[in-house]
Every structure is written in C-alpha cells, then in structure tokens.
Short mmCIF file of C-alpha atoms in Angstrom, two decimals:
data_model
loop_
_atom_site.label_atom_id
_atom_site.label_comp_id
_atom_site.label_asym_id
_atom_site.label_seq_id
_atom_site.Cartn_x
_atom_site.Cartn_y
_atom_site.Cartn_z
CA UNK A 15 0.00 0.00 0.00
CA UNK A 16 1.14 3.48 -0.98
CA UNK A 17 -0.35 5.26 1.91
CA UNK A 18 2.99 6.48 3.92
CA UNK A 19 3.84 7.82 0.34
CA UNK A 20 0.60 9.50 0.07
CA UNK A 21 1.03 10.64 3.78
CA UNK A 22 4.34 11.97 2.67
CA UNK A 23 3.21 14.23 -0.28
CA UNK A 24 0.49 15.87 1.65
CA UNK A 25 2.70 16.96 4.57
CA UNK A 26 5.06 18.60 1.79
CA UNK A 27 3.17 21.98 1.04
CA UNK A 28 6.23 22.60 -1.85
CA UNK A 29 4.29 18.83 -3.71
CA UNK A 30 0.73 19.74 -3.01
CA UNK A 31 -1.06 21.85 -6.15
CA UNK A 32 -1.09 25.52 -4.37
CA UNK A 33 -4.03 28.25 -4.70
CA UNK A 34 -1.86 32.06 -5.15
CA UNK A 35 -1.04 33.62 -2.37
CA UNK A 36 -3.44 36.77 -3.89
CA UNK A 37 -6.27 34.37 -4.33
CA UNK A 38 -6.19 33.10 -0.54
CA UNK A 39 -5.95 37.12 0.66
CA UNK A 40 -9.04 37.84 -1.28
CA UNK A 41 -11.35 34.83 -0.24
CA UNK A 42 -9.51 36.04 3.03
CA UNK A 43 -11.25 39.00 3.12
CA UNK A 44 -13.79 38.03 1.18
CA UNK A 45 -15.21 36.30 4.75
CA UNK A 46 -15.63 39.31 6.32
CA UNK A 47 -19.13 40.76 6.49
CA UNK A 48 -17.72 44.60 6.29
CA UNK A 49 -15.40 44.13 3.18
CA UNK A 50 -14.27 47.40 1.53
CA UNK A 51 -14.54 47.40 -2.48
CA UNK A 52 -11.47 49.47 -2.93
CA UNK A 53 -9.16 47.48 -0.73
CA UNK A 54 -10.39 44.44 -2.72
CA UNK A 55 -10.04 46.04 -5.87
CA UNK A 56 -6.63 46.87 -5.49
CA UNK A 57 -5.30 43.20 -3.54
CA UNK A 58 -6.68 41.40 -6.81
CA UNK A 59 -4.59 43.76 -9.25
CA UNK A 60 -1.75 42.67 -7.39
CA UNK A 61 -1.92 39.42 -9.86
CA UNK A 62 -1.88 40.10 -13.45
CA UNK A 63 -3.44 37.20 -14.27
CA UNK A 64 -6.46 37.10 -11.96
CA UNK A 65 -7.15 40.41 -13.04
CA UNK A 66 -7.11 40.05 -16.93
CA UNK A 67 -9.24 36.94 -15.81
CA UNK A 68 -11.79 39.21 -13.83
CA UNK A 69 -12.27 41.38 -16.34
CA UNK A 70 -12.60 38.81 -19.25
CA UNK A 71 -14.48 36.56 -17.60
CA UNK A 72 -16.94 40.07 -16.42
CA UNK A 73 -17.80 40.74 -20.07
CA UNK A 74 -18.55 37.52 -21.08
CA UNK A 75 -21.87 36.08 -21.89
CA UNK A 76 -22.13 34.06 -19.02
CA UNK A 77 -22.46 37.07 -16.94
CA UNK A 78 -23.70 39.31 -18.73
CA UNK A 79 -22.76 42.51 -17.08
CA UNK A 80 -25.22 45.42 -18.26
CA UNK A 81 -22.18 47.33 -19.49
CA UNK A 82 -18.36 47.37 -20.47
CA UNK A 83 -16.02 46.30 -17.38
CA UNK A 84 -12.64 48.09 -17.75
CA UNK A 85 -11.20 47.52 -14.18
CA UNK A 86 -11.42 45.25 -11.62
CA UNK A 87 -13.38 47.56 -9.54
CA UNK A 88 -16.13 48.11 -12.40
CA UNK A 89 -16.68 44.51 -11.86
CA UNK A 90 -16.91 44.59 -8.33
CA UNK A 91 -19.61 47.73 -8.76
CA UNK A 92 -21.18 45.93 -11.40
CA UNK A 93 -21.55 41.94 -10.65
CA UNK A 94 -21.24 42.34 -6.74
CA UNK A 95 -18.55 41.28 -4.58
CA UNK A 96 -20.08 37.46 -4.25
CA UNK A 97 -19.82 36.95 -8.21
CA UNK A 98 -16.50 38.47 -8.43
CA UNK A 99 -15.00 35.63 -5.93
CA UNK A 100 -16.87 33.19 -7.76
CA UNK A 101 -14.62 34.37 -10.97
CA UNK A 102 -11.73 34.84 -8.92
CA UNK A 103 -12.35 31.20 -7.06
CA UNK A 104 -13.27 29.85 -10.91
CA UNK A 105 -9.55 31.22 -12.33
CA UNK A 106 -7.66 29.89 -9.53
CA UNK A 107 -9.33 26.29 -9.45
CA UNK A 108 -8.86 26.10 -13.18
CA UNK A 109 -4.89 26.48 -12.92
CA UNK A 110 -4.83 24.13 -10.82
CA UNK A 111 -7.45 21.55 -12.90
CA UNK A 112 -6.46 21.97 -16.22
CA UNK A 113 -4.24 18.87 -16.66
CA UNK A 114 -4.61 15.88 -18.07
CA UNK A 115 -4.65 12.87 -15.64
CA UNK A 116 -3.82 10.04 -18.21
CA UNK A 117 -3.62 7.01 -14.71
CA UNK A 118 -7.29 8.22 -14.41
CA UNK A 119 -7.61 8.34 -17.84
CA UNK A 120 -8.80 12.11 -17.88
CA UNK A 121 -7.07 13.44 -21.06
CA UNK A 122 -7.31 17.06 -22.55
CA UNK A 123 -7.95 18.92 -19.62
CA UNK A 124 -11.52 16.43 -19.20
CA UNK A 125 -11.23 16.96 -15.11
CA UNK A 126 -12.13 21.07 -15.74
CA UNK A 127 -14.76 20.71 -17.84
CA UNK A 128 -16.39 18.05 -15.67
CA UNK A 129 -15.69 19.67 -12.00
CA UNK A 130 -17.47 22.96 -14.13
CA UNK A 131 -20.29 20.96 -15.60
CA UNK A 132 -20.63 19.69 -11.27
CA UNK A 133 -20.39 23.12 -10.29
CA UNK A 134 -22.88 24.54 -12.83
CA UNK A 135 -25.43 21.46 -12.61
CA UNK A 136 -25.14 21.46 -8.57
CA UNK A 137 -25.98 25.70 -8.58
CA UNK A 138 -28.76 25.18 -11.11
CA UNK A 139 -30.92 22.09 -8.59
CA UNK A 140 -30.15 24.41 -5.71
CA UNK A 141 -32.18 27.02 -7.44
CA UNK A 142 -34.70 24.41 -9.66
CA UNK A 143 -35.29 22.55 -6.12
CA UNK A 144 -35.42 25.95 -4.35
CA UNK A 145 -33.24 24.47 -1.68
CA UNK A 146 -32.19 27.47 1.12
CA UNK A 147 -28.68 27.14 -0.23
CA UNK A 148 -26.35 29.83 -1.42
CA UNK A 149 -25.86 29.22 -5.13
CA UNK A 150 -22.52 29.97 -5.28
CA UNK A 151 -21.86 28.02 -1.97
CA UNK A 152 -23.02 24.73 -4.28
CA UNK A 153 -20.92 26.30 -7.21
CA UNK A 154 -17.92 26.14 -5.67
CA UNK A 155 -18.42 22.67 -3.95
CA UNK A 156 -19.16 21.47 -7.03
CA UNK A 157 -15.97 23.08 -8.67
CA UNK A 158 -13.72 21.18 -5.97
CA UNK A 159 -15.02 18.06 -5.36
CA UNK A 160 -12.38 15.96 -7.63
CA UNK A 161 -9.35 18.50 -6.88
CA UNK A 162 -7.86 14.91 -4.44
CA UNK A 163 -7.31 12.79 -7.90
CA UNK A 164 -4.51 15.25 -8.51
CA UNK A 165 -2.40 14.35 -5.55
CA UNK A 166 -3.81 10.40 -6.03
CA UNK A 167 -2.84 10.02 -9.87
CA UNK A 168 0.67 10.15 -9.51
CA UNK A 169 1.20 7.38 -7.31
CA UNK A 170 -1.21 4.88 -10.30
CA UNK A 171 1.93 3.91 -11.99
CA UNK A 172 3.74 1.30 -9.51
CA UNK A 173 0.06 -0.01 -8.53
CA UNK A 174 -1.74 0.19 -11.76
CA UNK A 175 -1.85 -3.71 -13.15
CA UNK A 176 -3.03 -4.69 -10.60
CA UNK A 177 -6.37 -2.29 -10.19
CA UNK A 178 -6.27 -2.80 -13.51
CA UNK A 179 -7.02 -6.58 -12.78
CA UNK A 180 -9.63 -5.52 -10.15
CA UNK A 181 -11.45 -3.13 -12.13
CA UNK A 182 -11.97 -6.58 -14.38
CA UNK A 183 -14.70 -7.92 -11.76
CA UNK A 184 -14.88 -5.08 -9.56
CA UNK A 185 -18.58 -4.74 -8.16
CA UNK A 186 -17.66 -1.74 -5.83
CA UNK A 187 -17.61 1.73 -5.81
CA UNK A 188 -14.43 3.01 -7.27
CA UNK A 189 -13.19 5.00 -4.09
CA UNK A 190 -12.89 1.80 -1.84
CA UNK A 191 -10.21 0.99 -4.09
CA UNK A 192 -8.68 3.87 -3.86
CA UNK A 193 -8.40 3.09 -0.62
CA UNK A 194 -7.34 -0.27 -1.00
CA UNK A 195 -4.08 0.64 -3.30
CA UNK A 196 -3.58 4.13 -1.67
CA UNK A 197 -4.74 4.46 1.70
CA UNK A 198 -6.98 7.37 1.00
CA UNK A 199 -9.79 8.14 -1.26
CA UNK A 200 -9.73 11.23 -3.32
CA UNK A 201 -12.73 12.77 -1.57
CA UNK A 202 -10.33 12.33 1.68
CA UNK A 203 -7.40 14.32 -0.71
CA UNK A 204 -9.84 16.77 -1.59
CA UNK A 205 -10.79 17.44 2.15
CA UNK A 206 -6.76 17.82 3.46
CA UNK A 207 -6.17 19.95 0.19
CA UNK A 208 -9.58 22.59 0.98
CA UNK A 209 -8.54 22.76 4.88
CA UNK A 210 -4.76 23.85 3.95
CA UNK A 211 -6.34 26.48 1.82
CA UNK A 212 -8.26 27.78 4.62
CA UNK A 213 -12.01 26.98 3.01
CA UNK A 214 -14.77 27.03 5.71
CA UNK A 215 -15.75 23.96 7.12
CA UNK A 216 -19.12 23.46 5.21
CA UNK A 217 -17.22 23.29 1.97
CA UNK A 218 -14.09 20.65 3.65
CA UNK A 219 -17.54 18.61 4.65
CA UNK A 220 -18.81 18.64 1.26
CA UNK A 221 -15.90 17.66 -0.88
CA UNK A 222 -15.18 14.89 2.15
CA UNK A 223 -18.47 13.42 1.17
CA UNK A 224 -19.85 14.11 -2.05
CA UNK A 225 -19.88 10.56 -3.17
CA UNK A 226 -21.35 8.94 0.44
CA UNK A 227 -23.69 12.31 1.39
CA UNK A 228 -25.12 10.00 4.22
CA UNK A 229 -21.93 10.75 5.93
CA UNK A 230 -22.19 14.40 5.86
CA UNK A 231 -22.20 15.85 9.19
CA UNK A 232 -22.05 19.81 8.04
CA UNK A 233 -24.38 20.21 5.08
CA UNK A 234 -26.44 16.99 4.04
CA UNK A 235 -28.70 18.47 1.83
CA UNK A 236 -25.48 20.36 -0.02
CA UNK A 237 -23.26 17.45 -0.14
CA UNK A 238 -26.33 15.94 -1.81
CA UNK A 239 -26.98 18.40 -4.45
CA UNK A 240 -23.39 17.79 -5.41
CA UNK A 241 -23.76 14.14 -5.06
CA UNK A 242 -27.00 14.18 -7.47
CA UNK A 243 -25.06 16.44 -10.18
CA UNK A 244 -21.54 14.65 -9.74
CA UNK A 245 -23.11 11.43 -10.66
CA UNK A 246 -25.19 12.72 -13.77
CA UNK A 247 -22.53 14.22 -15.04
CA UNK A 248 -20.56 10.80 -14.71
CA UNK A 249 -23.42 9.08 -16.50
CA UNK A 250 -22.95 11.50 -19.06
CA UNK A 251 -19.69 10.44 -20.07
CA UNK A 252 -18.36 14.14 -19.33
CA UNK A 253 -15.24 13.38 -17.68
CA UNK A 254 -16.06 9.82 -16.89
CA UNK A 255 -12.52 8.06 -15.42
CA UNK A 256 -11.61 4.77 -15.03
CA UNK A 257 -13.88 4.57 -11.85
CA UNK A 258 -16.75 4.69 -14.61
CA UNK A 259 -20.27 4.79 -13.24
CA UNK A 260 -19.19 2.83 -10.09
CA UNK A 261 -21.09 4.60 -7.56
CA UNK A 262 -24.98 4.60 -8.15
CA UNK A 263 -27.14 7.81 -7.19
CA UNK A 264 -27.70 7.45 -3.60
CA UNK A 265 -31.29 7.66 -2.37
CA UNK A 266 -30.57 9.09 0.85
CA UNK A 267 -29.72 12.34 -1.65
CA UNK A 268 -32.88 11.95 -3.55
CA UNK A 269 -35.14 12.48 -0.41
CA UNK A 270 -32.76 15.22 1.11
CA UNK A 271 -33.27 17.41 -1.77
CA UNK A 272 -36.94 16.60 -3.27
CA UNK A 273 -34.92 15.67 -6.56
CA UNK A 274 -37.86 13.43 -8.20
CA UNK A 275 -37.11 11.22 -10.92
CA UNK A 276 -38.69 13.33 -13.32
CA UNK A 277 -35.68 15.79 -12.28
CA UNK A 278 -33.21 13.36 -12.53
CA UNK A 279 -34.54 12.80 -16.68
CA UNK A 280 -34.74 16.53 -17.56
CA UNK A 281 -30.88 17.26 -16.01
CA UNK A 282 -29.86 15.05 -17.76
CA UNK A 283 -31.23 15.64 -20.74
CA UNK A 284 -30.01 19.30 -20.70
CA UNK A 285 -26.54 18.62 -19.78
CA UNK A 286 -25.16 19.60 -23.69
CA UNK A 287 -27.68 22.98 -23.40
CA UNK A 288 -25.36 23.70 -19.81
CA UNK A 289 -22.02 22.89 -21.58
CA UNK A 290 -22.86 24.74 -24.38
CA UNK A 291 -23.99 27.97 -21.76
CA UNK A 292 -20.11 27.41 -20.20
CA UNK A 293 -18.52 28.07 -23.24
CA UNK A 294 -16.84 31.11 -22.23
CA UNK A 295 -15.71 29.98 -18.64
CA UNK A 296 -14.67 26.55 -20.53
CA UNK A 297 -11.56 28.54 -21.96
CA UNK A 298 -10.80 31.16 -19.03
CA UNK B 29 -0.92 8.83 -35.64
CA UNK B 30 0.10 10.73 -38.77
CA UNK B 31 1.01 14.17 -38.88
CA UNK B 32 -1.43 14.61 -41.03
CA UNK B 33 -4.49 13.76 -38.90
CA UNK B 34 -6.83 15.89 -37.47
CA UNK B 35 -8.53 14.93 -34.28
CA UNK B 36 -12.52 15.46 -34.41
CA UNK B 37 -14.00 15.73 -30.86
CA UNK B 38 -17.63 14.47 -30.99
CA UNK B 39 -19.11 16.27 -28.09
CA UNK B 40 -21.94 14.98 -26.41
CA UNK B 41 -25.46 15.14 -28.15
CA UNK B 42 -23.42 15.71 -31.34
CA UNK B 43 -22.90 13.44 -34.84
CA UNK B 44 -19.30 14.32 -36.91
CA UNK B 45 -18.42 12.81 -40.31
CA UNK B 46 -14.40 12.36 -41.16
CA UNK B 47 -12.55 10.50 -43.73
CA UNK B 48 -9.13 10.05 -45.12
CA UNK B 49 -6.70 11.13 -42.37
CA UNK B 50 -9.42 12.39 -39.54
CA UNK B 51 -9.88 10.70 -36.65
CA UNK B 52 -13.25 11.18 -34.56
CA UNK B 53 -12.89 10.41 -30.98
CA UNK B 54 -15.49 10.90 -28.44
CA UNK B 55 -15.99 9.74 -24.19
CA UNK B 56 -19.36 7.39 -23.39
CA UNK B 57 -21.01 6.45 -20.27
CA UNK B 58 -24.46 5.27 -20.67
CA UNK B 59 -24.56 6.93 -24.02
CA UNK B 60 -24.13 5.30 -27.06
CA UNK B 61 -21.10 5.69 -30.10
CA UNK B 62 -22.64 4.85 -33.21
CA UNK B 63 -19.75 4.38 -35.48
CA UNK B 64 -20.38 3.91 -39.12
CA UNK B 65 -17.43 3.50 -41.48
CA UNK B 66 -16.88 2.32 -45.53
CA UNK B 67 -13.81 0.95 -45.95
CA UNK B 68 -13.68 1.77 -49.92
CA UNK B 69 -14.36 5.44 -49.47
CA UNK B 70 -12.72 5.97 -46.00
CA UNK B 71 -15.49 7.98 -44.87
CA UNK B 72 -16.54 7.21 -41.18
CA UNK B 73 -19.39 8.93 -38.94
CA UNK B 74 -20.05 8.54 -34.91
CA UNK B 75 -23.33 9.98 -33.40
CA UNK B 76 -23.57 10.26 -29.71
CA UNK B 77 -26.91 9.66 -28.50
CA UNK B 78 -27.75 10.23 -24.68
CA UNK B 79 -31.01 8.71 -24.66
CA UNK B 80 -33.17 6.81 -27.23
CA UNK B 81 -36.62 8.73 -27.18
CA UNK B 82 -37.43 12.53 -25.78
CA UNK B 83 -39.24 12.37 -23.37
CA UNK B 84 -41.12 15.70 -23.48
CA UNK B 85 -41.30 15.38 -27.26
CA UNK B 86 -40.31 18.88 -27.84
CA UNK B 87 -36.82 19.06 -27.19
CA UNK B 88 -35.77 16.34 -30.46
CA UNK B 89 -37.30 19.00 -32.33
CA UNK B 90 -34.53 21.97 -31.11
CA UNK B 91 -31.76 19.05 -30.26
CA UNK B 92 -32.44 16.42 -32.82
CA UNK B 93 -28.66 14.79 -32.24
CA UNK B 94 -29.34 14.06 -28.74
CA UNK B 95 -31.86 10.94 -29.14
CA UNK B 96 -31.65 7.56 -31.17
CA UNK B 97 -34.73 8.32 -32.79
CA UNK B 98 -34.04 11.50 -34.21
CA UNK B 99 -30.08 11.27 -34.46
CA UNK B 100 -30.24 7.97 -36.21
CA UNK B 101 -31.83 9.11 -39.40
CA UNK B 102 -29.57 12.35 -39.73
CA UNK B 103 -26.67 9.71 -39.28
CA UNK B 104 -27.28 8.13 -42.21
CA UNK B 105 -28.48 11.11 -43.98
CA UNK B 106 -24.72 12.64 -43.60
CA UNK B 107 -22.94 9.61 -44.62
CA UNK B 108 -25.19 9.87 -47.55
CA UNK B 109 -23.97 13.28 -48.22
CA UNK B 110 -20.21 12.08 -48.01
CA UNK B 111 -21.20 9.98 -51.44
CA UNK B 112 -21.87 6.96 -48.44
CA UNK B 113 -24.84 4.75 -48.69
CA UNK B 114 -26.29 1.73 -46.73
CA UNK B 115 -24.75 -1.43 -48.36
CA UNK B 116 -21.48 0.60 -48.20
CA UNK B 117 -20.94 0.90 -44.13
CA UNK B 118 -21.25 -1.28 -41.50
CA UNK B 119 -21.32 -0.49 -37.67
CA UNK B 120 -20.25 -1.05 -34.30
CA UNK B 121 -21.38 0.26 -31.43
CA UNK B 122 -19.70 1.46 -27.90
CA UNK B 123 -21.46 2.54 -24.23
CA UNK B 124 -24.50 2.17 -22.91
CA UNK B 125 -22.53 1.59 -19.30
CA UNK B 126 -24.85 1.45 -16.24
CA UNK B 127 -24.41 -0.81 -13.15
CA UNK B 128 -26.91 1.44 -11.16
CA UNK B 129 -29.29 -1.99 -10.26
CA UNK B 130 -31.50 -1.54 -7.41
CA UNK B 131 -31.79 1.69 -6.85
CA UNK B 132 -34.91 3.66 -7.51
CA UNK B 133 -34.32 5.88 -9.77
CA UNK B 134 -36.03 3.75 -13.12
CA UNK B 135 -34.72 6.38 -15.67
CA UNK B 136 -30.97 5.65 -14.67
CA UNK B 137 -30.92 2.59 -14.49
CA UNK B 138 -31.91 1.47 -17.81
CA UNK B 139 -30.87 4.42 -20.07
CA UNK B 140 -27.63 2.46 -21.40
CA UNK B 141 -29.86 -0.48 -21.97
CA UNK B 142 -32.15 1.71 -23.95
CA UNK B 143 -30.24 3.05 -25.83
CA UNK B 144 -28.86 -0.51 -26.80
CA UNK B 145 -32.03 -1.61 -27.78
CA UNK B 146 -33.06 1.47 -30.23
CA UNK B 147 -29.80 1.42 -32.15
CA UNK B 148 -29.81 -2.30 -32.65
CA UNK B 149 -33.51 -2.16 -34.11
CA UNK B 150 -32.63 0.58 -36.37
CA UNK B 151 -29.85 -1.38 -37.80
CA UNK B 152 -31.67 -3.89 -38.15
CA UNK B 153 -34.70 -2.44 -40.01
CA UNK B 154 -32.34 -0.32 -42.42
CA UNK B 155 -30.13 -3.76 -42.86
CA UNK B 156 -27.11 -1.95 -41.32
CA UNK B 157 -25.07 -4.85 -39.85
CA UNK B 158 -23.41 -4.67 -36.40
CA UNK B 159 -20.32 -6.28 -36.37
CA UNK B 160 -18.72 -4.99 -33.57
CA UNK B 161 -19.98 -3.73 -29.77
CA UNK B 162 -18.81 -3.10 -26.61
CA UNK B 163 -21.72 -2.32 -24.62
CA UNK B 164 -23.04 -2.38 -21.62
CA UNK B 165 -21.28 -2.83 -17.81
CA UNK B 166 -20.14 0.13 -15.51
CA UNK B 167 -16.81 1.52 -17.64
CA UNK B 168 -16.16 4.65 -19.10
CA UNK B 169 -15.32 4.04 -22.54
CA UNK B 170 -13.26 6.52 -25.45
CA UNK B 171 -13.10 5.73 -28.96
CA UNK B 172 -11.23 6.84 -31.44
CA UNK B 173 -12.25 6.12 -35.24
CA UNK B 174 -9.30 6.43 -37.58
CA UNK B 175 -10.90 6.94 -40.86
CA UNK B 176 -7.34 5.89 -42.75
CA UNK B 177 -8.67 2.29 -42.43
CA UNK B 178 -11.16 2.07 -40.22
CA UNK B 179 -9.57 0.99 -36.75
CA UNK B 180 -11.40 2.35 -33.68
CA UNK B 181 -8.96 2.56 -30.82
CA UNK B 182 -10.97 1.79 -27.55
CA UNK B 183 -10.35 2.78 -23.88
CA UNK B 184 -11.95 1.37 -20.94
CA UNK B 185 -11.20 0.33 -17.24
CA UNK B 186 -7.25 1.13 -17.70
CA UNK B 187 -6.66 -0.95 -20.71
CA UNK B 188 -6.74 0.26 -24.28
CA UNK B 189 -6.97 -1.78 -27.78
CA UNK B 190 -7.37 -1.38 -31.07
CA UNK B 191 -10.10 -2.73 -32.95
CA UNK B 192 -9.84 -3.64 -36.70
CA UNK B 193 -12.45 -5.15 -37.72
CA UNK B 194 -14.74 -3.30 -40.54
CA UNK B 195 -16.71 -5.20 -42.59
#
C-alpha cells in the first residue's frame, strides 16, 4: 500500500497543487461581512493574471454585465462582490485543474470541464429545487469536489496492473479501491487539500463526502446536491474516469433534496444545453 | 498517428463525419457511439446519443442529435452526403454503461440499456449490420475512429486496444 507515500506528499506543502497567495488574501477577506470594495479592488490587481481573468471573464456572456467592465473595480460595482469571488475562485481552481490525468484516464484537460459541468449542474438544482442554499456556496463545492485525484494520480503507476485486474470484476464503488491501493480516497485528498487552503468547514464537509452524502455531518442536503449532479454528469460520459459509473445515485440524496425522478430525466437531458452555456468559462 | 491527422472531438449530443486522415474520438457512459465507417471510401461517422426517445417530445425538435430516434436518421443522412450509402458501411457500437441496479431511480438505471435496444432495431430495419460492440457494464469508454482504415482505438477500465475489424 502506498499510503505512507501519500502521507508523505500531503505533509510537503512545496508537492501539493497551491491556490496564489493573492487568491487566498481575497477569499480572506472576502469572509468578512464589512469588506471594503477598494481594498479588494486593489489586492486582486496585485496578480496580473487574476485580473485580466476578472475582467474577461466580467464581459462575457455568461455574466452578462449590463455594461463594459474596464477595471477590476467596475466589476466589483457591477456583478457584486459574491460573483467576483466566484470568478476569482473559478480562475484559480482552473490552474490548478487543467491537466490531463492520463492514470485516471482524464485526457485534454476532461477533469475542468467536468468539475465545471458539477459546479454549474449542482448551482442550477439548488435554485430548480429551491433548496435554502447559497448558489454559489453549491458552485464552488461542485468546482472542488475531484481536486484529491490530482495528488492520487501520480502514485497509479507502480500499482496500476493490478487495479487494472480488479477493475476486471470489480462490483464496488471506485473510491474503496482507492483506498485499498492508496490508503486514502480522493474525496479524503480533496478534504486535506480545501482545509490547507483555509475553506470554511461546510465546503471541507462537502468535498469529504460528495460521493457517500449519508456521511455528511455539516451540510447533508449540499453534499447531496453535489452528489445528485456529480453522478449525472458521470453518466454522461463528461469526464467519466476509469472509476466509470461505479457509484450509483444514492437515495438518501434523492429524499434530502426533493430531486424526483422526473428531475433526474430533464438534467440530464439538458446537460449539452449547460455545456454549451459554459462556453466562455470553458476557456478562461 | 500521422502528422497529417486531425482529431474530431464528438461532443456529447453531437454526430461528426471524417474521412481520409481524420480521426473522430469521443468519451461514453451510458450513451451510445454509433460508429459507421466504408472501408472503400474511407469515410466514417459517430453519433452520440444520450437517450433513445425525448421524453417531453419537444426538445428532439430543437436538439435532434441528442436521441436515437431523431439522431439515427440524420446519421445516415450525412454519410449519404459524403457519397456513403447503406450497403457501403457497417457499424459497431460502444457505451451504454450502467451498473446502477436496485436503486430507484427507473430512468438511470436502464438508459444504457435503452439506448442498446433502439440502435440495434434501427440497424436492423435499415439492414445496417453490427459487427462490432462493446456495450453495456459500468466503464467509461473513449473511442477513437481512424478513418485511414477504419480501426477504432478503444479505452476502458485502464486498458486500451485497437479494434480492426470493418466489414
């Protein structure tokens, strides 16, 4: 088993994929009720990047500001301070998800447009279901859930015949062999990576249990709205990995969010018409 | 692969014709690859269905690609248009994955199977043959059709092979 290897990685910060040092200031801040526009303005044009990425992303059609965004503070004045950290959150999780993970068999950068597709589906049965969640809250769950295969595809090589020979009659969910060859799942990755970068606890809870929401202790009915859209996407071949469609819907999800079968058929069935609507955040 | 190839994604909902040096590739899990391909013309064609019928009726109309009943006809339409016609191409099929038994949601659990069932009857009635699949079970699968000669390079479950069978 790999796991004192594993164990080893995620106690090196210098091996772990990193959020920007701007990027954890502003979510920083961000937390505080009395946050000044100005001061936020300026700590985001301290990163070139982020801020061509703000504006960009502030006059594109997913959007839709009402007019022009020049500067970073435009956008702030114009979207609002929550939709601004969901582009700021959105540029930094896509550095560090835009790879291919070829031991998971995610090629061509497959892991960001499914952990968007999540993201997107999970916002849009928050609001369809009318659930008392914040939106973005489920966004950005959503957005994180598979960040853990990262740190977990590197160690496939030395281990990977022989999943290979389990996955031949394997009959269980793909993460309890995760555990088997590595010692952790990636939903238990995911969890140690969002707590280093300082994300509040109902997010660390959802990402810990997106694929058993039973287990949640913070947020049930989030961790099942993820749950729900992480699995339809899977089902929809967006992103599928070598797990495949392993772990079935769980019905302890269904009744926590009111998600009727009928729902279940007309997500799915839309799931091109959402991919089509993330064009522009699809190529940040 | 060739210099000279050019790599067609098939998105999801979506049908894409190639030939010569193209190669189509697209990812399924319980949707289907319908991969037609005439060896004499190198001309090859994969539609990716998501389900076999709409179920409100109206949405075919906007996203005809998207179901077997619709997407099907269009197929065979476009191969048509590449100078392609039905004697000419035979298929194989991919997907359809689903291991989600027991559970109670009805529509997941048997849209792979569905989807199985419409394509094969819609061979059958046009007198399409079906001489390859790789359906069914929980995997993730992604093809690749090189239209050169017809091999379709499949990936499931960590292993990857070609297939060259086309007629």
């Amino acid at each position: 088993m790999l796991k004192s290897k594993v164990d080893e990685i995620l106690q090196d910060v210098n091996k772990l994929p990193a959020i920007s040092a701007v990027v954890s200031k502003v979510l920083e801040k961000l937390q505080k009720p009395d946050v000044n526009i100005a001061d936020l303005a300026q700590e985001i044009s301290k990163d070139p990047a982020i801020t061509a990425n703000v504006i960009k992303l502030s006059n594109s059609a997913y959007y839709r500001a009402s007019k022009p965004i020049r500067t970073v503070q435009e956008a702030l004045m114009t979207l609002g301070i929550k939709t601004v950290k969901e582009i700021v959150l959105l540029t930094a999780a896509k550095g560090i998800l835009s790879q291919d993970l070829n031991s998971y068999q995610l090629e061509a950068a497959q892991l960001w447009t499914s952990s968007l597709l999540v993201a997107e589906l999970s916002s849009k049965i928050v609001q369809h279901k009318k659930l008392k969640i914040d939106k973005d809250l489920a966004f950005t769950s959503g957005l994180l859930c598979s960040v853990g295969k990262i740190v977990l595809a590197q160690f496939f090589s030395p281990v990977m015949m022989q999943i290979k020979a389990d996955l031949k009659d394997n009959q269980e969910p793909f993460p309890n062999l995760e555990k088997k060859y590595f010692g952790y799942t990636h939903m238990e990755v995911s969890e140690n990576l969002l707590k280093r970068w300082n994300f509040p606890q109902e997010l660390t809870d959802v990402v810990a249990n997106y694929l058993t929401p039973e287990n949640s202790k913070n947020n049930p009915i989030l961790t099942s709205v993820v749950h729900i859209a992480s699995i339809l996407i899977v089902v929809s071949g967006i992103g599928i990995d070598i797990g495949g469609e392993s772990v079935p819907i769980s019905p302890f999800a269904l009744s926590q969010t009111g998600v009727t079968e009928a729902d279940i058929e007309t997500y799915f069935v839309h799931i091109p018409d959402l991919q089509a609507g993330l064009a522009d955040l699809l190529n940040v | 692969m060739s210099i000279k190839s050019k790599i067609i994604n098939v998105g999801i909902a979506d049908i894409k014709v190639g030939k010569d040096m193209d190669v189509l590739r697209t990812t399924l899990g319980s949707c289907i690859g319908i991969v037609l391909y005439d060896p004499e013309q190198k001309v090859g064609a994969i539609s990716h269905i998501m389900l076999a019928k709409d179920p409100t009726g109206k949405d075919a109309v906007k996203f005809p690609h998207k179901y077997g009943e619709t997407a099907l006809p269009i197929l065979i339409e476009m191969m048509k248009q590449q100078g392609s016609n039905i004697g000419q191409y035979s298929c194989r099929m991919f997907g359809g994955a689903s291991m989600f038994k027991g559970i109670n949601s009805q529509f997941l659990q048997n849209i792979g199977e569905q989807n199985i069932i419409i394509v094969k009857k819609f061979m059958e009635e046009n007198k399409i043959p079906v001489i390859v699949e790789d359906v069914a079970g929980n995997e993730g699968r992604t093809i690749s059709l090189y239209c050169d000669d017809g091999r379709v390079l499949l990936k499931k479950a960590g292993m990857e092979k070609y297939l060259y069978k086309v007629r």
